[in-house]
């Protein structure tokens, strides 16, 4: 009985360790130069262009796509996890380098240089704010510039909700151009294009490279008083980047204007082309051919391995740390009063914030994701170990003591086995939570089921979202079921509810 | 066997056992009798180091410094047995012997001997406590307490949770066992009948004090204070 119990427990731990160890080898090693991109289509296309340009210049490169937002990419490039990524001068000025209070784009290069970074020549287009109209409406009223709007206060203007509220949004724009007579409404950005096409509104705000501008053939009003800041696309790279790579990036300067970028975005978002195909088109190369992309089952299989790897390593680590912690917490009231709230506090850190906070320490990819999952797994296990041990009836605890068993023998032979059902429930909870949370790891490049979810959200493609969401849900159910089987095997007959 | 001088126990500043002097002689059967809350269980728990006491407690003339080392020489049985539900009856009984490194033949021989002594069928040993009757559980608890052949048996209300028929049968068997083994026994009970049945010395307790100590018939005949007379009379009445 005792040996069987120990063996099953050892097997369980070994299985977790072996799965973790096996799948460790599956992820390819880091290539020489890593290109990163943000989690929206344009950024992924630009990242892909950079990768192809670097490869053509003889620099081995890898593209880690859709890694979340500017802050994540900027931290990653500073930490050396990523060597370069595409960004916009406006974003750099107002978000990343906001404390520098730069007067114009001219100061960006110097500010970046102080952090060991550099910026490429502009790629040729700006992805900033603009006002858009249907061409026939603009023509009918003879509108060409934003200044012209002041003569037509009867026009129905609707701008995105955030643009209404921003200090540098509609209010400032209206003041700069004297548009005070125009009544403005807030509207969801995606609905705005439909409402404009239906003729329910006349003027909306857009990003200058939105695919819809090309798709609907919209007219952009010229910003004749230069109100909107420039959001020129550039590459941010590490100062120690291979000179051949720097030359290759600078060679992309001026290659793509707003119309070209609109078409590239449209190719991917509306026509279903791959980002790679769009990037090759932008560089004047033939559409990619050769090996067919991996099939659905192969993709799911690979992601399952990635996902399980994240969860298994995090959970194995959490078991090793949380069980002794829980035991100590149950032993000493003082330690308990410290450990239980501390692990509870970890749980309250918003998951996205925790992932991002770990980047400077652990870079991007699997490591920070595993660390975050590990931290989140601590509480359910520590708490249940503590609850299981302190919940043992006093007569049983004292009977063990009265026999003359040592502290260690009591823990091993009596207390942990009695607490086992509660402990297993905690581990099960931790595992199921980890499976769900691991999907967020895709934002920082950890792969797994979050990858298709992220892509699906970016492309507004439900089928792709489900390709990640359904296996994630099934895996959570499978783990739940597997744990019930393991519990049935390891919980001694005497502790099972009577039938 | 035990010499207590001024042994006292407080829980959260409430005195559960007043400073108590007591000598338990080798081979003596001492019954600690009294109403609930009188401190009799607390006194017994001092004798196995489970209660944190003040004062001097000596075992065979030497102050006890390491309770864990002493406990294999003390057998402890509580109400409902205190058996570990995740171990079979056998697992409960041999637990400590296994930890001490006894070999298989020695363990098996001792098991057979004890099963016979407490009158437990061998096949009951493979059952879990939840699958045994209350009387069987107490017999297993006795086996566990006796496994290492201790010098002293400490029993805390061993018969209280049993139905009357089982209780009488087990009481008889226990008395025979005590007689056959000749061990020092300290037993807690609230029932006068049990004190009389097991004979020996009775210490009557109230509010953390030993009020009177002696043979039970002497207590009945010559109560030291009105409480003794009242308690004994009340116990006789029902």
XYZ file of C-alpha atoms in Angstrom:
737
model
C 0.000 0.000 0.000
C 2.653 2.432 1.123
C 4.988 1.510 -1.702
C 2.234 1.738 -4.276
C 1.335 5.166 -3.010
C 4.917 6.416 -3.168
C 5.358 4.892 -6.613
C 2.258 6.539 -8.046
C 3.298 9.910 -6.659
C 6.825 9.508 -8.029
C 5.406 8.484 -11.406
C 3.165 11.502 -11.516
C 6.086 13.831 -10.857
C 8.319 11.978 -13.300
C 5.661 12.142 -16.020
C 5.344 15.886 -15.637
C 9.124 16.279 -15.694
C 9.550 14.007 -18.726
C 6.822 15.722 -20.737
C 8.431 19.034 -19.855
C 11.906 17.830 -20.782
C 10.830 16.206 -24.055
C 9.002 19.189 -25.413
C 11.817 21.525 -24.397
C 13.727 20.335 -27.447
C 10.909 21.010 -29.906
C 11.163 24.803 -30.054
C 13.810 25.892 -32.573
C 16.877 27.675 -31.278
C 17.179 31.467 -31.610
C 18.390 32.554 -35.064
C 21.173 35.117 -35.338
C 18.943 38.117 -35.898
C 15.415 38.337 -34.523
C 12.791 40.574 -36.112
C 9.773 41.328 -33.923
C 6.384 42.671 -34.865
C 3.318 43.982 -33.037
C -0.012 42.233 -32.906
C -1.624 43.887 -35.905
C -1.444 43.048 -39.565
C 0.574 46.023 -40.839
C 3.292 45.401 -38.273
C 3.484 41.718 -39.179
C 3.817 42.572 -42.896
C 6.616 45.057 -42.147
C 8.352 42.513 -39.921
C 8.133 39.955 -42.703
C 9.565 42.512 -45.187
C 12.497 43.148 -42.863
C 13.139 39.425 -42.477
C 13.176 38.878 -46.252
C 15.389 41.944 -46.799
C 17.853 40.717 -44.167
C 17.937 37.204 -45.628
C 18.617 38.668 -49.078
C 21.494 40.670 -47.584
C 22.971 37.445 -46.242
C 21.905 37.936 -42.606
C 20.181 34.891 -41.114
C 16.944 36.176 -39.596
C 13.893 34.898 -37.754
C 10.572 36.712 -37.491
C 8.717 36.488 -34.170
C 5.361 37.826 -35.119
C 2.555 39.560 -33.228
C 4.262 40.038 -29.877
C 1.717 42.390 -28.333
C 2.118 46.163 -28.254
C 4.804 48.851 -28.468
C 5.863 48.575 -24.832
C 6.477 44.836 -25.067
C 8.483 45.186 -28.304
C 10.470 48.134 -27.037
C 11.382 46.314 -23.806
C 12.291 43.227 -25.810
C 14.592 45.101 -28.202
C 16.231 46.873 -25.288
C 16.753 43.553 -23.492
C 18.271 42.094 -26.676
C 15.519 39.480 -27.042
C 14.604 41.092 -30.350
C 17.048 42.920 -32.619
C 14.626 45.110 -34.526
C 10.924 45.810 -34.974
C 8.755 48.260 -36.924
C 7.250 51.241 -35.095
C 5.966 54.748 -35.827
C 7.655 58.058 -35.051
C 4.506 59.394 -33.375
C 4.266 56.350 -31.130
C 7.933 56.658 -30.221
C 7.552 60.361 -29.427
C 4.275 60.295 -27.499
C 4.288 56.840 -25.864
C 7.719 55.255 -25.663
C 9.821 58.402 -25.234
C 7.063 60.575 -23.764
C 9.233 61.644 -20.819
C 11.742 63.192 -23.251
C 9.112 65.702 -24.477
C 10.586 65.746 -27.979
C 9.518 68.726 -30.084
C 9.634 66.797 -33.348
C 10.722 63.547 -35.008
C 14.275 64.942 -35.296
C 15.104 64.164 -31.646
C 14.101 60.494 -31.785
C 17.403 59.115 -33.069
C 19.409 60.841 -30.343
C 16.982 59.752 -27.595
C 17.125 56.141 -28.804
C 20.920 56.242 -29.086
C 21.108 56.910 -25.344
C 19.423 53.518 -24.819
C 21.709 51.688 -27.237
C 19.134 51.768 -30.032
C 18.870 53.338 -33.462
C 16.167 54.096 -35.980
C 16.102 53.380 -39.729
C 15.216 55.833 -42.473
C 11.412 56.189 -42.876
C 9.844 53.406 -44.926
C 7.787 55.943 -46.832
C 4.297 56.024 -45.365
C 2.716 57.535 -42.287
C 0.034 55.670 -40.356
C -1.494 58.571 -38.489
C -4.920 60.071 -38.050
C -6.786 61.550 -41.004
C -10.357 62.490 -41.867
C -11.977 60.463 -44.650
C -15.055 60.951 -46.872
C -16.705 59.195 -49.771
C -15.177 60.716 -52.919
C -18.552 61.711 -54.452
C -19.571 63.614 -51.297
C -16.212 65.384 -51.141
C -16.487 66.327 -54.807
C -20.070 67.555 -54.507
C -19.043 69.999 -51.774
C -15.668 70.790 -53.316
C -13.781 69.544 -50.254
C -10.059 68.878 -50.527
C -8.569 69.948 -47.194
C -9.670 69.915 -43.559
C -9.831 73.725 -43.710
C -12.592 73.349 -46.310
C -14.768 71.596 -43.705
C -15.289 74.872 -41.827
C -17.499 76.073 -44.693
C -19.866 73.101 -44.307
C -21.090 72.845 -40.697
C -24.089 70.819 -41.958
C -21.875 67.765 -42.592
C -22.402 64.831 -40.264
C -19.087 64.052 -38.550
C -18.564 60.913 -36.446
C -15.188 60.008 -34.937
C -13.985 57.092 -32.844
C -14.835 57.345 -29.181
C -11.219 57.665 -28.101
C -10.644 60.427 -30.657
C -13.503 62.455 -29.187
C -11.991 62.356 -25.738
C -8.274 62.680 -26.397
C -6.724 66.045 -25.614
C -5.033 65.978 -29.016
C -8.211 64.623 -30.624
C -11.297 66.320 -31.994
C -11.343 69.210 -29.529
C -7.831 70.364 -30.461
C -8.467 69.693 -34.148
C -11.659 71.711 -34.038
C -9.844 74.599 -32.356
C -6.961 74.487 -34.857
C -9.269 74.591 -37.915
C -12.192 76.591 -36.522
C -14.680 73.713 -36.825
C -16.669 74.748 -33.744
C -19.937 74.924 -35.645
C -19.793 71.215 -36.532
C -21.604 68.783 -34.298
C -19.576 65.620 -33.736
C -20.664 62.156 -32.612
C -18.637 59.287 -31.169
C -18.770 55.918 -32.967
C -17.021 52.543 -32.875
C -14.148 52.551 -35.366
C -15.171 49.372 -37.180
C -18.788 50.502 -37.501
C -17.712 53.882 -38.821
C -16.725 52.532 -42.250
C -20.085 50.810 -42.668
C -22.018 53.895 -41.577
C -19.980 56.019 -44.000
C -20.604 53.590 -46.876
C -24.339 53.601 -46.087
C -24.385 57.400 -46.239
C -25.499 57.760 -42.613
C -22.481 59.969 -41.889
C -20.230 62.085 -44.088
C -16.859 62.359 -42.336
C -14.990 59.879 -40.122
C -11.539 59.650 -38.622
C -9.276 56.885 -39.988
C -5.763 55.590 -39.742
C -4.095 56.516 -43.001
C -3.190 52.953 -43.968
C -6.482 51.231 -43.050
C -7.295 48.574 -45.652
C -10.840 49.935 -45.865
C -9.587 53.208 -47.395
C -8.395 51.298 -50.430
C -11.347 48.922 -50.388
C -13.978 51.703 -50.372
C -11.871 54.130 -52.450
C -12.243 56.844 -49.803
C -10.864 60.381 -50.100
C -8.599 61.643 -47.317
C -8.804 65.351 -46.522
C -5.431 67.028 -46.598
C -4.118 68.136 -43.186
C -3.174 71.577 -44.614
C -2.329 73.113 -41.240
C -0.177 70.101 -40.268
C -2.253 69.442 -37.143
C -1.766 65.659 -36.905
C 1.698 64.542 -35.830
C 3.585 62.337 -38.234
C 3.378 58.579 -37.618
C 6.118 57.684 -40.092
C 6.878 53.973 -40.198
C 10.474 53.150 -39.256
C 12.447 50.231 -37.908
C 13.853 50.504 -34.383
C 16.995 48.393 -34.031
C 19.854 47.739 -31.647
C 22.941 49.855 -32.260
C 25.066 46.713 -32.472
C 23.027 45.316 -35.380
C 25.044 43.806 -38.257
C 25.931 46.694 -40.689
C 24.671 44.594 -43.605
C 21.309 44.408 -41.869
C 21.295 48.170 -41.255
C 22.049 48.747 -44.933
C 19.244 46.363 -45.918
C 16.736 48.236 -43.704
C 17.799 51.633 -45.023
C 17.418 50.275 -48.553
C 13.686 49.899 -47.785
C 13.445 53.676 -47.251
C 10.745 55.360 -49.283
C 9.634 52.084 -50.854
C 6.013 52.109 -49.614
C 3.594 55.029 -49.535
C 0.154 55.152 -47.839
C -1.705 53.789 -50.883
C 0.723 50.895 -51.212
C 0.391 50.066 -47.516
C -3.415 50.234 -47.740
C -3.263 47.696 -50.585
C -0.931 45.405 -48.641
C -3.193 45.520 -45.576
C -6.164 44.832 -47.810
C -4.417 41.805 -49.388
C -4.108 40.210 -45.957
C -7.194 41.413 -44.068
C -9.723 41.199 -46.893
C -8.297 38.900 -49.543
C -6.848 36.261 -47.237
C -3.259 36.422 -48.500
C -0.474 35.571 -46.037
C 1.661 38.335 -44.552
C 4.597 36.684 -46.274
C 2.920 37.004 -49.664
C 2.124 40.671 -48.977
C 5.709 41.348 -47.918
C 7.083 39.710 -51.063
C 4.675 41.723 -53.192
C 5.864 44.911 -51.488
C 9.457 44.029 -52.322
C 8.557 43.210 -55.937
C 9.170 39.502 -55.455
C 7.044 36.666 -56.804
C 4.374 35.157 -54.564
C 5.824 32.505 -52.247
C 5.569 28.923 -53.362
C 6.953 25.583 -52.374
C 6.035 23.601 -49.318
C 2.364 23.793 -48.437
C 1.707 25.245 -44.962
C 1.138 22.631 -42.260
C -2.381 21.183 -42.164
C -4.927 21.869 -39.425
C -4.146 18.767 -37.368
C -0.419 19.269 -37.669
C -0.802 22.885 -36.513
C -2.975 21.877 -33.577
C -0.557 19.103 -32.686
C 2.432 21.432 -32.610
C 0.572 24.015 -30.574
C -0.636 21.358 -28.158
C 2.975 20.409 -27.511
C 3.933 24.067 -27.035
C 0.982 24.657 -24.738
C 1.524 21.517 -22.667
C 5.174 22.394 -22.317
C 4.327 25.788 -20.825
C 1.807 24.317 -18.405
C 3.807 21.218 -17.454
C 7.036 23.032 -16.607
C 5.212 25.746 -14.667
C 3.149 23.188 -12.753
C 6.100 20.936 -11.958
C 7.986 23.942 -10.599
C 4.973 25.072 -8.619
C 4.586 21.611 -7.043
C 8.208 21.572 -5.962
C 7.907 25.013 -4.361
C 4.292 25.176 -3.206
C 4.066 21.874 -1.327
C 6.944 22.683 1.067
C 5.602 26.228 1.384
C 2.155 24.914 2.281
C 3.666 22.504 4.800
C 5.648 25.305 6.432
C 2.578 27.537 6.469
C 0.605 24.799 8.209
C 3.421 24.178 10.691
C 3.979 27.734 11.809
C 1.202 30.226 12.214
C 3.675 33.036 11.605
C 4.909 31.622 8.301
C 1.316 30.907 7.319
C 0.336 34.508 8.000
C 3.118 35.528 5.618
C 2.961 32.926 2.861
C -0.778 32.662 2.243
C -1.383 36.419 1.762
C 1.815 36.679 -0.298
C 0.700 34.037 -2.783
C -2.758 35.609 -2.740
C -1.197 38.943 -3.632
C 0.550 37.362 -6.634
C -2.840 36.172 -7.796
C -4.214 39.704 -7.845
C -1.610 40.983 -10.332
C -3.456 41.256 -13.650
C -2.091 38.504 -15.869
C -1.216 40.751 -18.796
C 0.667 43.097 -16.461
C 2.590 40.200 -14.954
C 3.599 38.871 -18.380
C 4.860 42.317 -19.386
C 6.601 42.938 -16.057
C 8.613 39.743 -16.490
C 10.022 40.727 -19.903
C 12.937 42.829 -18.591
C 13.903 39.903 -16.334
C 13.313 36.937 -18.604
C 12.958 38.323 -22.117
C 10.112 37.205 -24.354
C 8.803 33.793 -25.296
C 8.330 30.727 -23.144
C 10.452 31.736 -20.129
C 8.393 34.690 -18.838
C 5.173 32.813 -19.644
C 6.284 29.794 -17.649
C 7.347 32.089 -14.809
C 3.955 33.810 -14.765
C 2.064 30.499 -14.850
C 4.321 29.217 -12.080
C 3.493 32.220 -9.886
C -0.241 31.858 -10.520
C -0.103 28.143 -9.713
C 1.385 28.740 -6.280
C -1.736 30.011 -4.541
C -4.160 27.153 -5.244
C -1.536 24.571 -4.277
C -0.155 26.352 -1.198
C -3.644 27.146 0.045
C -4.905 23.595 -0.383
C -1.818 22.023 1.182
C -2.294 24.367 4.132
C -6.033 23.705 4.336
C -5.564 19.945 3.978
C -2.945 19.768 6.729
C -4.621 22.111 9.206
C -7.955 20.372 8.587
C -6.730 17.057 10.025
C -8.699 16.222 13.176
C -6.764 16.713 16.423
C -7.203 13.117 17.654
C -5.515 11.843 14.484
C -2.645 14.309 14.705
C -2.127 13.447 18.366
C -2.402 9.718 17.793
C 0.451 9.996 15.311
C 2.486 11.986 17.801
C 1.677 9.579 20.641
C 3.027 6.659 18.618
C 6.456 8.275 18.746
C 6.681 9.023 15.010
C 9.188 11.732 14.068
C 7.957 15.009 12.601
C 9.057 13.912 9.141
C 7.493 10.461 9.472
C 4.214 11.996 10.652
C 4.192 14.310 7.647
C 5.036 11.566 5.190
C 3.003 8.672 6.566
C 0.004 10.395 8.139
C -0.503 14.080 7.433
C 0.230 14.356 3.704
C -1.771 11.198 2.876
C -4.725 12.502 4.888
C -4.469 15.880 3.159
C -3.987 14.288 -0.266
C -7.573 14.690 -1.585
C -7.471 18.414 -0.755
C -3.972 18.831 -2.188
C -4.947 17.065 -5.419
C -7.924 19.381 -5.780
C -5.566 22.360 -5.494
C -3.183 20.981 -8.103
C -6.110 20.307 -10.414
C -7.332 23.885 -10.021
C -3.844 25.217 -10.717
C -3.523 23.071 -13.846
C -6.855 24.133 -15.298
C -6.135 27.805 -14.598
C -2.691 27.454 -16.172
C -4.121 25.959 -19.376
C -6.380 28.973 -19.761
C -3.800 31.590 -18.833
C -1.134 30.064 -21.078
C -3.100 31.306 -24.091
C -2.070 34.835 -23.060
C 1.565 33.802 -23.480
C 1.181 34.173 -27.252
C 1.222 37.946 -26.751
C 4.841 37.696 -25.700
C 5.769 35.029 -28.218
C 5.341 31.844 -26.209
C 3.295 30.073 -28.904
C 0.621 27.588 -27.914
C -3.121 27.869 -28.406
C -2.989 31.640 -27.912
C -1.237 32.017 -31.280
C -4.287 31.340 -33.492
C -6.528 33.229 -31.060
C -4.336 36.294 -31.448
C -4.151 35.929 -35.245
C -7.899 35.404 -35.435
C -8.593 38.554 -33.444
C -6.180 40.514 -35.630
C -7.764 39.311 -38.868
C -11.291 39.283 -37.428
C -11.479 35.594 -38.395
C -13.653 33.459 -36.113
C -12.498 30.129 -37.551
C -8.897 30.946 -36.672
C -9.884 32.025 -33.149
C -11.703 28.720 -32.649
C -8.627 26.830 -33.851
C -7.009 27.975 -30.600
C -9.994 28.347 -28.304
C -11.568 24.922 -28.857
C -8.393 22.881 -28.230
C -7.682 25.049 -25.169
C -11.099 24.277 -23.735
C -10.761 20.577 -24.594
C -7.322 20.441 -23.004
C -8.684 21.972 -19.804
C -11.435 19.349 -19.743
C -8.955 16.565 -20.490
C -6.696 17.694 -17.651
C -9.669 17.870 -15.311
C -10.572 14.308 -16.285
C -7.005 13.047 -16.045
C -6.704 14.421 -12.546
C -9.854 12.621 -11.458
C -8.290 9.380 -12.706
C -5.032 10.108 -10.886
C -6.947 10.952 -7.728
C -8.834 7.691 -7.931
C -5.481 5.912 -8.177
C -3.593 7.691 -5.400
C -6.258 8.454 -2.795
C -6.291 5.496 -0.387
C -9.471 3.412 -0.212
C -10.053 4.421 3.398
C -10.347 8.101 2.440
C -12.768 7.675 -0.434
C -16.419 8.480 0.192
C -18.378 5.342 0.981
C -20.449 3.954 -1.875
C 6.579 4.490 37.228
C 5.424 8.119 37.047
C 6.068 10.766 39.686
C 4.370 14.117 39.252
C 5.135 17.177 41.362
C 3.169 20.340 40.859
C 2.278 19.385 37.276
C -0.163 21.960 35.894
C -1.641 22.831 32.484
C -3.225 26.043 31.240
C -4.930 26.626 27.902
C -5.142 30.307 26.989
C -4.708 31.325 30.633
C -7.532 29.000 31.766
C -6.213 26.419 34.193
C -7.181 22.953 32.953
C -5.089 21.150 35.535
C -4.160 22.674 38.894
C -0.678 21.918 40.262
C -0.952 18.197 40.954
C 1.175 15.690 42.839
C 0.679 12.078 41.825
C 2.607 8.826 41.931
C 1.697 5.903 39.687
C 3.384 2.741 40.859
C 4.823 0.028 38.591
C 2.046 -2.445 37.683
C -0.679 -0.281 39.191
C -4.053 0.225 37.498
C -5.088 3.837 38.057
C -8.545 5.027 37.012
C -8.983 8.789 36.599
C -12.665 9.368 37.311
C -14.680 12.567 37.125
C -17.222 14.637 35.252
C -16.345 16.199 31.910
C -14.054 19.194 32.215
C -12.546 17.914 35.449
C -9.038 17.719 33.944
C -8.742 13.925 33.844
C -7.960 13.753 30.098
C -5.531 16.648 30.472
C -3.713 14.759 33.218
C -3.513 11.658 31.007
C -2.220 13.774 28.087
C 0.582 15.001 30.367
C 1.651 11.390 30.829
C 2.378 11.057 27.101
C 3.676 14.560 26.526
C 0.731 15.815 24.458
C -0.224 18.548 26.935
C 2.242 21.329 27.620
C 2.716 21.217 31.399
C 4.607 23.070 34.068
C 6.175 21.325 37.066
C 8.194 18.148 37.376
C 7.268 14.873 35.687
C 9.582 11.924 36.171
C 9.475 8.516 34.495
C 11.239 5.759 36.437
C 12.998 8.394 38.474
C 14.341 10.504 35.612
C 12.828 13.774 34.351
C 11.450 13.344 30.830
C 13.405 15.435 28.334
C 12.716 13.590 25.078
C 9.089 12.507 24.789
C 9.521 11.041 21.329
C 12.123 8.599 22.607
C 9.856 7.619 25.512
C 6.621 7.183 23.572
C 7.379 3.705 22.149
C 7.289 2.550 25.789
C 3.817 4.053 26.242
C 0.683 2.740 24.536
C -2.089 5.289 23.973
C -5.727 4.540 23.137
C -8.449 7.164 22.813
C -12.210 7.174 22.378
C -13.086 5.868 18.876
C -9.527 4.575 18.590
C -7.905 7.456 16.712
C -7.107 5.029 13.887
C -5.717 6.527 10.669
C -8.463 6.182 8.055
C -6.054 5.917 5.111
C -4.327 2.830 6.502
C -5.746 -0.662 6.972
C -6.040 -2.086 10.466
C -2.749 -3.872 9.842
C -1.164 -0.663 8.528
C -2.209 1.144 11.684
C -0.873 -1.542 13.992
C 2.532 -2.052 12.341
C 3.203 1.606 11.444
C 5.649 2.363 14.227
C 7.332 -1.056 14.130
C 7.973 -0.473 10.422
C 9.509 2.911 11.151
C 11.751 1.262 13.741
C 12.929 -1.219 11.130
C 11.393 -4.456 12.425
C 11.674 -7.233 9.866
C 8.679 -8.946 8.310
C 8.709 -12.222 10.300
C 8.967 -10.350 13.583
C 6.080 -8.058 12.642
C 3.919 -10.968 11.465
C 4.589 -12.984 14.601
C 3.686 -10.045 16.819
C 0.507 -9.391 14.781
C -0.673 -12.979 15.198
C 0.031 -12.858 18.906
C -1.836 -9.580 19.411
C -4.834 -10.538 17.242
C -5.268 -13.554 19.456
C -4.857 -11.464 22.611
C -7.517 -8.907 21.672
C -9.694 -11.538 19.960
C -9.715 -10.038 16.465
C -10.209 -12.278 13.410
C -7.160 -12.183 11.145
C -9.164 -11.184 8.067
C -10.307 -7.991 9.816
C -6.726 -6.745 9.667
C -6.992 -6.029 5.946
C -9.967 -3.747 6.407
C -9.886 0.012 6.681
C -11.112 1.571 9.947
C -14.244 2.800 8.158
C -15.122 -0.814 7.374
C -14.885 -2.010 10.992
C -17.414 -1.835 13.851
C -16.761 0.409 16.847
C -15.721 -2.529 19.022
C -13.411 -3.893 16.339
C -11.828 -0.468 15.973
C -11.042 -0.359 19.706
C -9.508 -3.831 19.520
C -7.300 -2.645 16.640
C -6.401 0.449 18.663
C -5.372 -1.824 21.554
C -3.202 -3.846 19.162
C -1.566 -0.648 17.926
C -0.907 0.496 21.482
C 0.564 -2.889 22.443
C 2.581 -3.527 19.259
C 5.918 -2.384 20.690
C 5.211 -4.123 24.035
C 5.127 -0.868 26.041
C 5.569 -0.566 29.806
C 2.485 1.585 30.293
C -0.983 1.686 28.769
C -2.742 5.067 28.700
C -6.437 4.845 27.800
C -8.744 7.838 27.382
C -12.422 6.798 27.591
C -11.771 3.667 25.503
C -15.300 2.335 26.011
C -17.390 5.502 25.832
C -18.429 5.435 22.200
C -19.617 1.829 22.219
C -23.071 0.311 22.466
C -23.787 -1.438 25.824
C -23.272 -5.037 24.691
C -20.008 -4.294 22.903
C -18.911 -2.174 25.837
C -19.398 -4.939 28.373
C -17.681 -7.532 26.188
C -14.703 -5.270 25.497
C -14.461 -4.201 29.149
C -14.149 -7.861 30.141
C -11.551 -8.519 27.506
C -9.578 -5.434 28.512
C -9.545 -6.479 32.156
C -8.245 -9.915 31.152
C -5.571 -8.326 29.000
C -4.458 -6.047 31.815
C -4.292 -9.011 34.149
C -2.362 -11.181 31.695
C 0.180 -8.510 30.786
C 0.544 -6.988 34.224
C 1.348 -3.600 32.734
C 0.974 -0.240 34.419
C -2.373 1.185 33.287
C -3.821 4.672 33.553
C -7.375 4.947 32.286
C -9.733 7.907 32.067
C -13.465 7.393 32.461
C -16.521 9.297 33.594
C -18.376 6.102 34.551
C -18.247 4.838 38.110
C -19.148 1.335 36.884
C -15.983 1.151 34.818
C -13.853 2.366 37.721
C -15.316 -0.340 39.921
C -15.027 -2.974 37.164
C -11.328 -2.389 36.554
C -10.526 -2.121 40.272
C -7.168 -0.778 41.373
C -6.789 2.801 42.478
C -9.277 5.504 41.562
C -8.455 9.198 41.523
C -11.615 11.314 41.573
C -11.157 14.685 39.899
C -13.055 17.966 39.780
C -12.128 21.369 38.322
C -8.528 20.380 37.649
C -7.897 18.927 41.095
C -7.603 15.373 42.374
C -10.162 15.425 45.208
C -9.643 11.939 46.556
C -7.565 8.914 45.644
C -7.957 5.335 46.812
C -9.815 2.058 46.226
C -13.290 2.781 44.854
C -15.064 1.100 47.768
C -13.108 3.276 50.212
C -14.235 6.368 48.272
C -17.862 5.239 48.496
C -17.622 4.362 52.148
C -15.598 7.361 53.257
C -16.016 10.313 50.862
C -13.486 13.068 51.523
C -15.883 15.868 50.667
C -19.555 16.365 49.743
C -18.745 16.428 45.998
C -17.305 12.900 46.157
C -20.443 11.617 47.843
C -22.690 13.486 45.419
C -20.830 12.328 42.283
C -20.727 8.699 43.384
C -24.383 8.755 44.384
C -25.421 10.290 41.085
C -23.453 7.633 39.190
C -25.081 4.874 41.246
C -28.559 6.290 40.699
C -28.600 5.757 36.934
